[in-house]
Short mmCIF file of C-alpha atoms in Angstrom, two decimals:
data_model
loop_
_atom_site.label_atom_id
_atom_site.label_comp_id
_atom_site.label_asym_id
_atom_site.label_seq_id
_atom_site.Cartn_x
_atom_site.Cartn_y
_atom_site.Cartn_z
CA MET A 93 -12.68 -30.26 -13.09
CA ALA A 94 -11.71 -30.06 -16.44
CA ALA A 95 -16.16 -30.78 -17.06
CA ALA A 96 -17.63 -28.85 -14.56
CA VAL A 97 -14.89 -25.39 -15.98
CA LEU A 98 -16.60 -25.91 -20.04
CA ALA A 99 -19.87 -27.05 -18.67
CA VAL A 100 -19.85 -23.29 -16.48
CA THR A 101 -18.57 -22.04 -20.11
CA ALA A 102 -21.40 -23.20 -22.30
CA PHE A 103 -23.84 -21.98 -19.18
CA ALA A 104 -22.05 -18.42 -19.43
CA THR A 105 -22.56 -18.46 -23.55
CA ALA A 106 -25.48 -19.31 -23.19
CA CYS A 107 -26.62 -16.56 -21.33
CA GLY A 108 -24.53 -14.16 -23.55
CA ASP A 109 -27.53 -11.53 -24.14
CA ASP A 110 -26.42 -10.19 -20.90
CA ASP A 111 -23.29 -8.00 -20.55
CA LYS A 112 -22.91 -8.18 -16.77
CA LYS A 113 -23.19 -11.15 -14.32
CA SER A 114 -24.75 -11.66 -11.02
CA ASP A 115 -20.99 -10.95 -9.62
CA GLY A 116 -21.25 -7.63 -11.62
CA LYS A 117 -18.07 -8.19 -13.55
CA SER A 118 -19.23 -8.41 -18.29
CA ASP A 119 -19.17 -11.39 -19.62
CA LYS A 120 -18.76 -8.59 -22.91
CA ALA A 121 -15.85 -9.37 -25.09
CA PRO A 122 -13.37 -5.77 -24.82
CA ALA A 123 -14.72 -3.53 -27.72
CA GLY A 124 -13.39 -4.13 -30.59
CA SER A 125 -11.86 -6.92 -29.60
CA VAL A 126 -9.45 -8.85 -32.30
CA LEU A 127 -9.55 -11.94 -31.12
CA PRO A 128 -9.03 -15.03 -31.47
CA ALA A 129 -5.21 -14.34 -31.18
CA THR A 130 -1.73 -16.32 -30.75
CA VAL A 131 0.59 -15.26 -28.83
CA ASP A 132 4.25 -16.86 -27.87
CA THR A 133 4.64 -17.58 -24.02
CA THR A 134 7.12 -19.27 -21.96
CA MET A 135 4.67 -22.03 -22.26
CA GLY A 136 4.87 -21.86 -25.57
CA LYS A 137 2.36 -20.86 -28.39
CA VAL A 138 -1.49 -19.93 -26.86
CA THR A 139 -4.13 -19.35 -28.10
CA VAL A 140 -6.72 -17.14 -26.42
CA GLU A 141 -10.63 -17.15 -27.31
CA ASP A 142 -12.46 -15.00 -25.01
CA ALA A 143 -11.12 -12.12 -23.30
CA SER A 144 -14.48 -11.91 -21.49
CA ARG A 145 -13.49 -12.77 -18.09
CA ILE A 146 -9.60 -12.05 -16.68
CA VAL A 147 -7.66 -12.64 -14.31
CA PRO A 148 -4.03 -11.23 -14.54
CA LEU A 149 -1.20 -12.33 -12.14
CA GLY A 150 1.35 -10.00 -11.27
CA GLY A 151 0.91 -6.31 -10.21
CA ASP A 152 2.48 -5.05 -12.92
CA VAL A 153 0.50 -7.10 -15.36
CA ALA A 154 -2.12 -5.79 -13.91
CA GLN A 155 -1.89 -2.10 -13.95
CA THR A 156 -0.97 -3.50 -18.02
CA VAL A 157 -4.91 -4.79 -18.41
CA TYR A 158 -5.66 -1.32 -16.54
CA ALA A 159 -3.82 0.35 -18.52
CA LEU A 160 -5.50 -0.93 -22.03
CA GLY A 161 -9.40 -0.15 -20.51
CA LEU A 162 -9.86 -3.47 -19.72
CA ALA A 163 -11.11 -3.29 -15.97
CA SER A 164 -14.09 -5.12 -16.37
CA ASN A 165 -13.34 -7.23 -17.52
CA VAL A 166 -11.10 -8.49 -14.59
CA VAL A 167 -13.28 -11.08 -12.33
CA GLY A 168 -10.00 -10.28 -9.19
CA VAL A 169 -6.60 -10.45 -8.90
CA ASP A 170 -3.71 -11.52 -6.72
CA THR A 171 -2.00 -9.80 -3.20
CA SER A 172 0.26 -7.58 -5.29
CA GLY A 173 -2.69 -6.24 -7.48
CA ALA A 174 -5.51 -5.50 -5.23
CA VAL A 175 -3.71 -2.22 -4.25
CA LEU A 176 -4.18 -0.86 -7.25
CA PRO A 177 -7.42 1.62 -7.49
CA GLU A 178 -8.95 -0.13 -10.33
CA SER A 179 -8.43 -3.84 -8.09
CA LYS A 180 -11.05 -1.76 -5.04
CA GLY A 181 -13.89 -4.81 -4.49
CA LYS A 182 -12.71 -7.51 -6.87
CA PRO A 183 -11.78 -11.52 -5.33
CA THR A 184 -8.46 -12.39 -4.26
CA PHE A 185 -6.78 -15.31 -4.54
CA GLY A 186 -3.43 -15.37 -2.89
CA ASN A 187 -0.21 -13.46 -3.16
CA SER A 188 1.68 -14.16 -7.01
CA ARG A 189 4.06 -17.11 -5.86
CA GLY A 190 1.63 -18.63 -3.57
CA LEU A 191 -1.93 -18.21 -6.16
CA ASN A 192 -4.75 -20.20 -4.48
CA PRO A 193 -6.30 -22.36 -8.02
CA GLU A 194 -9.59 -22.71 -6.74
CA GLY A 195 -10.32 -19.74 -6.06
CA ILE A 196 -9.04 -18.83 -9.93
CA LEU A 197 -11.31 -21.52 -11.50
CA ALA A 198 -14.19 -19.77 -8.65
CA GLN A 199 -14.41 -16.71 -11.16
CA ARG A 200 -14.54 -18.65 -14.25
CA PRO A 201 -11.94 -16.88 -16.06
CA THR A 202 -11.39 -17.52 -19.70
CA VAL A 203 -7.57 -15.94 -19.24
CA ALA A 204 -5.22 -15.66 -17.00
CA ILE A 205 -2.27 -14.02 -18.33
CA GLY A 206 1.21 -12.97 -16.04
CA SER A 207 4.98 -13.12 -15.49
CA ALA A 208 6.29 -16.64 -15.56
CA SER A 209 7.89 -16.21 -11.72
CA VAL A 210 3.75 -16.67 -11.20
CA GLY A 211 3.05 -20.31 -8.93
CA PRO A 212 4.24 -22.58 -7.60
CA ARG A 213 4.27 -24.65 -10.93
CA THR A 214 1.21 -27.24 -8.98
CA ALA A 215 -1.61 -24.25 -9.26
CA ILE A 216 -0.46 -23.97 -13.49
CA ASP A 217 -0.49 -26.52 -13.71
CA GLN A 218 -4.05 -27.11 -12.78
CA LEU A 219 -5.83 -24.23 -13.64
CA LYS A 220 -4.84 -25.32 -17.57
CA ALA A 221 -5.93 -29.00 -17.03
CA ALA A 222 -9.40 -27.00 -15.96
CA GLY A 223 -9.12 -25.33 -19.50
CA VAL A 224 -7.39 -21.59 -18.90
CA PRO A 225 -5.53 -20.64 -21.11
CA ILE A 226 -2.51 -19.54 -19.69
CA VAL A 227 -0.96 -16.70 -20.79
CA LEU A 228 2.82 -16.45 -19.43
CA ILE A 229 5.03 -13.96 -19.89
CA PRO A 230 9.46 -13.03 -19.05
CA ASP A 231 9.67 -11.99 -16.39
CA SER A 232 11.14 -7.50 -16.37
CA SER A 233 14.67 -7.80 -15.89
CA LYS A 234 15.38 -3.96 -17.61
CA PRO A 235 12.91 -0.67 -17.72
CA GLU A 236 12.87 -1.26 -21.45
CA ASP A 237 11.21 -4.74 -20.96
CA ALA A 238 7.99 -3.14 -19.90
CA VAL A 239 7.24 -2.62 -23.99
CA THR A 240 7.62 -5.29 -25.24
CA ARG A 241 5.37 -7.00 -22.54
CA ILE A 242 2.65 -4.56 -22.91
CA THR A 243 1.67 -5.21 -26.51
CA THR A 244 2.16 -8.85 -26.02
CA ILE A 245 -0.45 -8.24 -22.27
CA ALA A 246 -2.81 -6.46 -25.44
CA THR A 247 -2.62 -8.59 -28.40
CA ALA A 248 -3.27 -12.44 -25.67
CA LEU A 249 -6.68 -9.67 -24.75
CA GLY A 250 -7.52 -8.63 -28.25
CA VAL A 251 -6.63 -5.29 -28.19
CA PRO A 252 -3.45 -5.02 -29.88
CA ASP A 253 -4.06 -0.91 -31.15
CA LYS A 254 -4.35 0.16 -27.11
CA GLY A 255 -0.92 -2.16 -27.35
CA ARG A 256 0.88 -0.14 -29.30
CA THR A 257 -0.43 3.09 -28.13
CA LEU A 258 0.80 2.63 -24.45
CA ALA A 259 3.74 0.81 -25.38
CA ASP A 260 4.41 3.95 -27.29
CA ARG A 261 3.52 6.31 -24.69
CA THR A 262 5.28 3.79 -22.10
CA ALA A 263 8.71 3.17 -24.47
CA GLY A 264 9.17 7.72 -24.71
CA GLU A 265 8.84 7.98 -21.60
CA ILE A 266 11.77 5.88 -20.67
CA ALA A 267 13.92 7.26 -22.79
CA THR A 268 13.08 10.66 -21.61
CA ALA A 269 13.94 9.46 -18.07
CA LYS A 270 17.08 8.03 -19.14
CA ALA A 271 18.22 11.00 -21.08
CA LYS A 272 17.75 12.77 -17.95
CA GLY A 273 19.73 10.07 -15.77
CA ALA A 274 22.57 10.27 -18.53
CA ARG A 275 22.80 14.27 -18.58
CA ALA A 276 22.67 14.80 -14.85
CA ALA A 277 26.01 15.53 -12.84
CA THR A 278 26.38 13.17 -10.32
CA LYS A 279 26.75 9.60 -10.58
CA PRO A 280 25.67 8.51 -6.81
CA ARG A 281 26.41 5.12 -5.44
CA VAL A 282 23.24 3.28 -4.51
CA ALA A 283 22.27 -0.85 -3.01
CA PHE A 284 19.13 -1.75 -2.75
CA LEU A 285 18.05 -2.84 0.19
CA TYR A 286 15.47 -5.71 0.66
CA ILE A 287 13.88 -5.55 4.08
CA ARG A 288 10.94 -7.19 5.48
CA GLY A 289 11.30 -5.81 9.84
CA GLN A 290 8.35 -7.95 10.59
CA ALA A 291 10.17 -11.34 9.28
CA ASN A 292 13.85 -10.03 9.76
CA LEU A 293 15.02 -10.65 6.30
CA TYR A 294 17.52 -7.94 5.25
CA GLN A 295 18.75 -8.94 2.24
CA ILE A 296 21.35 -5.90 -0.42
CA GLY A 297 20.72 -6.76 -4.00
CA GLY A 298 22.10 -7.01 -7.45
CA LYS A 299 22.32 -8.37 -10.55
CA GLY A 300 18.88 -9.61 -12.14
CA LEU A 301 16.92 -8.45 -9.19
CA GLY A 302 14.63 -5.51 -10.80
CA PRO A 303 16.35 -2.31 -8.99
CA ASP A 304 19.81 -2.61 -10.67
CA SER A 305 18.61 -2.52 -13.66
CA MET A 306 16.08 0.82 -13.08
CA ILE A 307 19.01 1.72 -10.38
CA THR A 308 21.45 2.02 -13.33
CA ALA A 309 18.72 3.55 -16.29
CA ALA A 310 18.20 5.93 -13.50
CA GLY A 311 22.74 7.27 -13.98
CA GLY A 312 24.00 4.96 -10.53
CA ILE A 313 25.38 2.63 -10.03
CA ASP A 314 24.48 -0.62 -8.02
CA THR A 315 26.56 -1.11 -5.98
CA GLY A 316 25.28 -4.61 -4.73
CA THR A 317 25.94 -5.69 -8.81
CA GLU A 318 29.53 -4.26 -7.93
CA LEU A 319 30.58 -6.75 -5.82
CA GLY A 320 29.28 -9.75 -7.22
CA VAL A 321 26.05 -10.44 -6.10
CA GLN A 322 23.66 -12.23 -8.20
CA MET A 323 19.21 -11.26 -7.35
CA SER A 324 20.51 -10.86 -3.38
CA ALA A 325 22.10 -11.78 -0.39
CA ALA A 326 22.42 -11.51 3.02
CA LEU A 327 23.00 -7.43 4.52
CA THR A 328 26.66 -7.56 6.46
CA PRO A 329 28.76 -5.62 7.95
CA GLU A 330 31.55 -5.96 6.29
CA ALA A 331 28.69 -5.86 2.42
CA MET A 332 27.55 -2.56 4.02
CA VAL A 333 31.49 -1.01 4.01
CA SER A 334 31.92 -2.74 0.82
CA ALA A 335 29.82 -1.02 -0.59
CA LYS A 336 30.35 2.73 0.15
CA PRO A 337 26.65 3.71 -0.81
CA ASP A 338 25.81 6.88 -1.03
CA VAL A 339 22.16 6.41 -1.41
CA ILE A 340 20.67 3.33 0.40
CA LEU A 341 17.03 2.74 -1.85
CA VAL A 342 13.80 -0.18 -0.29
CA PHE A 343 10.73 -0.87 -1.16
CA GLN A 344 8.15 2.20 0.84
CA LYS A 345 7.12 -1.39 2.41
CA GLY A 346 10.14 -2.23 3.39
CA LEU A 347 11.17 1.50 4.70
CA GLU A 348 7.92 1.14 7.14
CA SER A 349 8.22 -2.39 7.92
CA VAL A 350 11.60 -1.16 10.16
CA GLY A 351 10.20 2.16 11.31
CA GLY A 352 11.82 4.76 8.44
CA VAL A 353 14.61 6.64 7.74
CA ASP A 354 15.99 5.53 12.05
CA GLY A 355 15.46 1.91 11.52
CA VAL A 356 17.42 1.57 8.47
CA LEU A 357 20.10 2.90 9.78
CA LYS A 358 19.66 0.93 12.86
CA LEU A 359 20.52 -2.19 9.90
CA PRO A 360 24.32 -4.12 9.59
CA GLY A 361 26.43 -1.43 8.32
CA VAL A 362 24.35 1.04 7.06
CA ALA A 363 25.26 3.81 9.56
CA GLN A 364 28.44 3.28 8.83
CA THR A 365 28.09 3.76 5.23
CA PRO A 366 28.50 7.94 3.14
CA ALA A 367 24.58 7.11 2.55
CA GLY A 368 24.01 6.41 6.70
CA ARG A 369 26.27 9.13 7.43
CA ASN A 370 24.06 11.59 5.49
CA ARG A 371 20.43 9.94 6.39
CA LYS A 372 19.70 9.30 2.37
CA VAL A 373 17.09 6.68 2.58
CA VAL A 374 14.55 7.03 -0.42
CA ALA A 375 12.16 5.22 -1.25
CA MET A 376 10.35 3.60 -2.99
CA ASP A 377 6.48 1.72 -3.92
CA ASP A 378 7.16 -1.83 -4.46
CA LEU A 379 5.60 -2.03 -8.19
CA GLU A 380 7.37 1.50 -9.35
CA LEU A 381 10.76 -0.81 -8.83
CA GLY A 382 9.70 -3.69 -10.48
CA GLY A 383 9.10 -1.86 -13.71
CA GLY A 384 7.90 -3.78 -16.01
CA GLY A 385 4.50 -1.56 -16.32
CA PRO A 386 3.53 1.43 -18.48
CA THR A 387 4.87 3.06 -15.61
CA ALA A 388 8.07 2.07 -15.89
CA GLY A 389 9.23 5.54 -17.50
CA VAL A 390 7.01 8.10 -15.05
CA ALA A 391 8.64 5.31 -11.63
CA LEU A 392 12.02 5.84 -13.88
CA ASN A 393 11.33 9.74 -14.35
CA LYS A 394 10.88 9.06 -9.92
CA LEU A 395 14.19 7.03 -9.29
CA VAL A 396 16.89 10.32 -11.50
CA ASP A 397 15.03 12.64 -9.47
CA LEU A 398 15.04 10.87 -6.11
CA LEU A 399 19.23 9.60 -6.93
CA HIS A 400 20.28 12.97 -7.98
CA GLY A 401 18.24 15.13 -6.35
#
């Protein structure tokens, strides 16, 4: 497998006078590229020598790559990145936790970059064995992590100056949104519910899941964390009654999977809460609540409005 990938790379290099290949993707290095670059990853130091054919693993990573102006160098995405407008027409190869390594290798990537939680590990190992540089960065646990992630991604892909500009803008937007949340006159109790109606999966989120830090940064109280929930736990009537949320927060896809607000109110214990009685159910896109990309500040500002409005 490694020999085959190296042969393909050699052929691409030999034909390097063409900016575009038959698949319509660029084999030209990003303008102003500063490579090779060595970055710290969760798998140790990794050196990237070529960012002409990028595979972003994870929607927020794809979002960052696009915001850095590298859309023409992206040769494929996972399903979470496929929802972005810039991904239209690009190949997909499974979800971020169920990657198809053969599909990725078929795109002849020169670098793959994503969060540490992508996998399975066997897929990552197969890419690595094929000679693809793999840049895995820590998952986002709070909005401010987006700034570090942007900087690392930009450095790895050879556009550090663009990364600093984007990181500075994102940091400013996060700070502004947090200040707005801190000034709010209310301090709502918020329960994040992870729901997938088609799979009969109903959970209450807690510490470390991701939305907990967004809720806190927006000036709310995460009730799952207050109950001692680590990551997530099964949704029960007892948990909801104990949580006493003023607001129910869900992913937009989760809301749709149960038929809207009326469907959420039918979940265990929800109707007996202040949020249920007031029909205070708010939804945000999965990528927005993830908070790990360049829209972290914009998403946080939106959440402040939803919680305190």
